[in-house]
XYZ file of N, CA, C and O in Angstrom:
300
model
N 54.075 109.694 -128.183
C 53.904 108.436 -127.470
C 52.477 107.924 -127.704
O 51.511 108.679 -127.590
N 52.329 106.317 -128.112
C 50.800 105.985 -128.284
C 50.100 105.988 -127.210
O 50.515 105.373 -126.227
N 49.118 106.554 -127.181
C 47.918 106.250 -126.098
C 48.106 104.198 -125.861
O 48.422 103.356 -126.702
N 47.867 104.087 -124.864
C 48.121 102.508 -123.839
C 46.653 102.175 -124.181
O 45.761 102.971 -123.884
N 46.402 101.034 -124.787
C 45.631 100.150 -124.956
C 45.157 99.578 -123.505
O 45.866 99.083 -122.629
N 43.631 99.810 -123.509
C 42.879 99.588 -122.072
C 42.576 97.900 -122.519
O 42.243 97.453 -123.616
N 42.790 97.298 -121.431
C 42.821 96.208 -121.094
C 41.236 95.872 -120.727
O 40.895 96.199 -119.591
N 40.025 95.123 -121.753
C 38.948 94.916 -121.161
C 38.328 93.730 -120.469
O 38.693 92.617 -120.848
N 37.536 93.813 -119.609
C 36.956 93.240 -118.009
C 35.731 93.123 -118.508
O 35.094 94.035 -119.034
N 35.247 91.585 -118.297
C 33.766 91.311 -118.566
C 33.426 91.114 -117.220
O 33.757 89.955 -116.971
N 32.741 91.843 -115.810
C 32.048 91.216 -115.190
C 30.648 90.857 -114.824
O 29.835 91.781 -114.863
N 30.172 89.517 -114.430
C 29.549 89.016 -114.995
C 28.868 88.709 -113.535
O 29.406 87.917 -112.761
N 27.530 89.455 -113.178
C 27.167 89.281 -111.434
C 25.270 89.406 -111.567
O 24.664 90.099 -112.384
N 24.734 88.617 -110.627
C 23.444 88.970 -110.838
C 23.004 89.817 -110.212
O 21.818 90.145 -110.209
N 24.460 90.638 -109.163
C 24.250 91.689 -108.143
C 24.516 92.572 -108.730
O 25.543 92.576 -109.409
N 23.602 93.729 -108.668
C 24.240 95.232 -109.848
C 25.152 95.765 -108.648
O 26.134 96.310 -109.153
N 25.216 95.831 -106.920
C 25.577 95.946 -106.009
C 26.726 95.372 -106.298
O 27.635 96.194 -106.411
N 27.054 94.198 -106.474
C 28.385 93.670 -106.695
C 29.353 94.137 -108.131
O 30.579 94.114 -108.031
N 28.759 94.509 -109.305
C 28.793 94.940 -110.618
C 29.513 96.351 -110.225
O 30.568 96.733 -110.731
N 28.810 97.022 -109.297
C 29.302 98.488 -109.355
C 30.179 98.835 -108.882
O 30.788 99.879 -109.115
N 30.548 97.559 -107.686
C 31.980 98.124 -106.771
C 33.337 98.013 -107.534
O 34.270 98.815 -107.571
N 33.161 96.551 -108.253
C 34.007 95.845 -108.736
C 34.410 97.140 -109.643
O 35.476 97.748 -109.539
N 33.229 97.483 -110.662
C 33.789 98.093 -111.869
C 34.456 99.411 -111.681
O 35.195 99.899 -112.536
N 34.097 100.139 -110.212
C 34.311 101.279 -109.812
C 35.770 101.676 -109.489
O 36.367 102.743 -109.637
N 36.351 99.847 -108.744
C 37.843 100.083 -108.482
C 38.633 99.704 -109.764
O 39.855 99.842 -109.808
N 37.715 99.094 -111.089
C 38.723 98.940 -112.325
C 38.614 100.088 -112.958
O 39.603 100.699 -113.365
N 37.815 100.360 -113.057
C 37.653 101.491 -113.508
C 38.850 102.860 -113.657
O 39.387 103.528 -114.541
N 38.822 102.710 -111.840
C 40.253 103.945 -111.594
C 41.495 103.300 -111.826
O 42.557 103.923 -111.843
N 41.385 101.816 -112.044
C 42.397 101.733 -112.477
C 42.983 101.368 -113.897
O 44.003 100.717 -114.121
N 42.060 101.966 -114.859
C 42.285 102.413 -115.732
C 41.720 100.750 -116.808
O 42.704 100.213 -117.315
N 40.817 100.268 -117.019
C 40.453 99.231 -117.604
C 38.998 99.343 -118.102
O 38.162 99.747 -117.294
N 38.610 99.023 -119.364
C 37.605 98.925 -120.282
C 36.568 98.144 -119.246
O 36.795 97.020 -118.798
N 35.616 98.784 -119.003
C 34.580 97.842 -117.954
C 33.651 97.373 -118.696
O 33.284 98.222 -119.509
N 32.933 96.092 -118.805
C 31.886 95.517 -119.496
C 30.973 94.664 -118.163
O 31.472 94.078 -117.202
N 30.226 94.750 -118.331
C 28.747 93.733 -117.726
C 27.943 93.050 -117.906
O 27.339 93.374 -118.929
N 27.442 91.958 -117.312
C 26.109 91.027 -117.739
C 25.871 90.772 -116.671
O 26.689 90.643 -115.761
N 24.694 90.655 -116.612
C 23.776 90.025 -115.039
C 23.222 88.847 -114.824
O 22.621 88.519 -113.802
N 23.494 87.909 -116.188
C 23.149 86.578 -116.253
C 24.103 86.119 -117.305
O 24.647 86.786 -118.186
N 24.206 84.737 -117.012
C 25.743 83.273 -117.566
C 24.857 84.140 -119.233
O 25.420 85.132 -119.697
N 23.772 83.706 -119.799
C 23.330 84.108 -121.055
C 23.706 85.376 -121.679
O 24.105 85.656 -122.810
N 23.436 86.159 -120.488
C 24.028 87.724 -121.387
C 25.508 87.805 -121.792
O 25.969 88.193 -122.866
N 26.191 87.329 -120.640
C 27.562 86.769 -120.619
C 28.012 86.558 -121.864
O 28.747 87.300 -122.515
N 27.416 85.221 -122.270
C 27.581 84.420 -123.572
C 27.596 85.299 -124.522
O 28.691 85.437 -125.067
N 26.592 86.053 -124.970
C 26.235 87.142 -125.841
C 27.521 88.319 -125.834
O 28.231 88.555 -126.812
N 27.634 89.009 -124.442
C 29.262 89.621 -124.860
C 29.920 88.922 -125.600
O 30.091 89.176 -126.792
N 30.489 87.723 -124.868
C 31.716 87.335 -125.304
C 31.912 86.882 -126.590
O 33.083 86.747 -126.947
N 30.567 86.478 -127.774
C 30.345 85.927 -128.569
C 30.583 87.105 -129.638
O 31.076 86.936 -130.754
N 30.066 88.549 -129.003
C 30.239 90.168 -129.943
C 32.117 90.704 -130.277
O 32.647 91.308 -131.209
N 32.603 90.151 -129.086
C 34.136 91.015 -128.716
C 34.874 90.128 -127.621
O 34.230 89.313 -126.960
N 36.408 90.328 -127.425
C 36.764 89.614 -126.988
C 37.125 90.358 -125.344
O 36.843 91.530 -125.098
N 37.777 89.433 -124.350
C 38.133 90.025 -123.019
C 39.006 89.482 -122.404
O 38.985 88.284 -122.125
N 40.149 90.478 -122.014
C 41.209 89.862 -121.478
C 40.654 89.355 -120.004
O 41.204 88.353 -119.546
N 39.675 89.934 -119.285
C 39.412 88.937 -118.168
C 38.109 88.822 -117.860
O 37.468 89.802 -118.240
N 37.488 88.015 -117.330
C 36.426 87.617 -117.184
C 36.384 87.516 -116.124
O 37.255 86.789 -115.648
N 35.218 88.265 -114.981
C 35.026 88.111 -113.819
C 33.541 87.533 -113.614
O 32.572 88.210 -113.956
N 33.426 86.535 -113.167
C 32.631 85.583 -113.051
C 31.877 85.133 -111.368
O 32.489 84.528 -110.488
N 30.522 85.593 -111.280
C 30.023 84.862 -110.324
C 29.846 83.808 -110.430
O 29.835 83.430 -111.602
N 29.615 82.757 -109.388
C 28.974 80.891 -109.454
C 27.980 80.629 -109.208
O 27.439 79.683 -109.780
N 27.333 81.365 -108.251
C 26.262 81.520 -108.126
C 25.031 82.281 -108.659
O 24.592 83.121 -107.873
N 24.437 82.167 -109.744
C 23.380 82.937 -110.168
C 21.892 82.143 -111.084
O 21.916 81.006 -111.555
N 21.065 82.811 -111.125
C 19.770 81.649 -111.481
C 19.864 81.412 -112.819
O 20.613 82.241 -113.337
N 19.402 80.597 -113.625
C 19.153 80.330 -114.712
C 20.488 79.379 -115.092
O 20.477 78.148 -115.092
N 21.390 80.048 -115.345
C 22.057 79.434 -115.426
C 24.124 80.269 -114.330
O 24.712 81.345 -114.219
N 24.267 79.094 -113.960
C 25.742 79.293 -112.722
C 26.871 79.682 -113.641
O 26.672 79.770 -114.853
N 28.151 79.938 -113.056
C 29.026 80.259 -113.729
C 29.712 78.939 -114.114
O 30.284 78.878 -115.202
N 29.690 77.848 -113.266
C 30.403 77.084 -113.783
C 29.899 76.158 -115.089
O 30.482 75.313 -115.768
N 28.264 76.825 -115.127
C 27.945 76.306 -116.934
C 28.247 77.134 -117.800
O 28.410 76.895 -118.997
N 28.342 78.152 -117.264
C 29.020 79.591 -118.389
C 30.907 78.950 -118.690
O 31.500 79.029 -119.766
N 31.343 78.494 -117.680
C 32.444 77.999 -117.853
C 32.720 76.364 -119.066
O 33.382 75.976 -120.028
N 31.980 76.070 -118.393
C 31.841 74.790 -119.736
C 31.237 74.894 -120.922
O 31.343 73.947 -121.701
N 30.327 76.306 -121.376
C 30.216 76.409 -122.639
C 31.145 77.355 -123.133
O 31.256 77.285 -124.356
N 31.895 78.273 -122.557
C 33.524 78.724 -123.019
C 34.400 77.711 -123.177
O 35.362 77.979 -123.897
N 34.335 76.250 -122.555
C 35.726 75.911 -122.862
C 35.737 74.771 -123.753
O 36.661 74.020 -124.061
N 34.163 74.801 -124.207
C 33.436 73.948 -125.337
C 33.918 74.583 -126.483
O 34.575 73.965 -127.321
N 33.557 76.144 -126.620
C 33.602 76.431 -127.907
C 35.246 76.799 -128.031
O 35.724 77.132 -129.116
């Protein structure tokens, strides 16, 4: 039987507090965990590899999620 293809999770928080819980319950449940702590680093994952989901704060400095959102749905 093939080993099950892990399903990967970009989340994307300027809270490492918020980063760790999240990834802790995907984690057990069995999913590829990825991180960025700013919309820019963000960009930079997503630009290396792809992700079936993207977990996204709105609130964060430099730049918010909902500009991280309009330069994903630009390119």
């Amino acid at each position: 039987m093939p080993d099950k293809i892990r399903q990967k999770v970009l989340i994307v928080d300027d809270v490492t507090k918020n980063i760790q819980l999240v990834a802790n319950f995907l984690k057990q449940a069995g999913y590829e965990i990825n991180y960025a702590v700013s919309g820019k680093s963000a960009l930079k994952h997503i630009k290396k590899e792809k992700f079936d989901l993207i977990l996204l704060d709105i609130m964060m400095p430099e730049m918010d999620g909902f500009e991280v959102c309009q330069k994903l749905s630009s390119d």
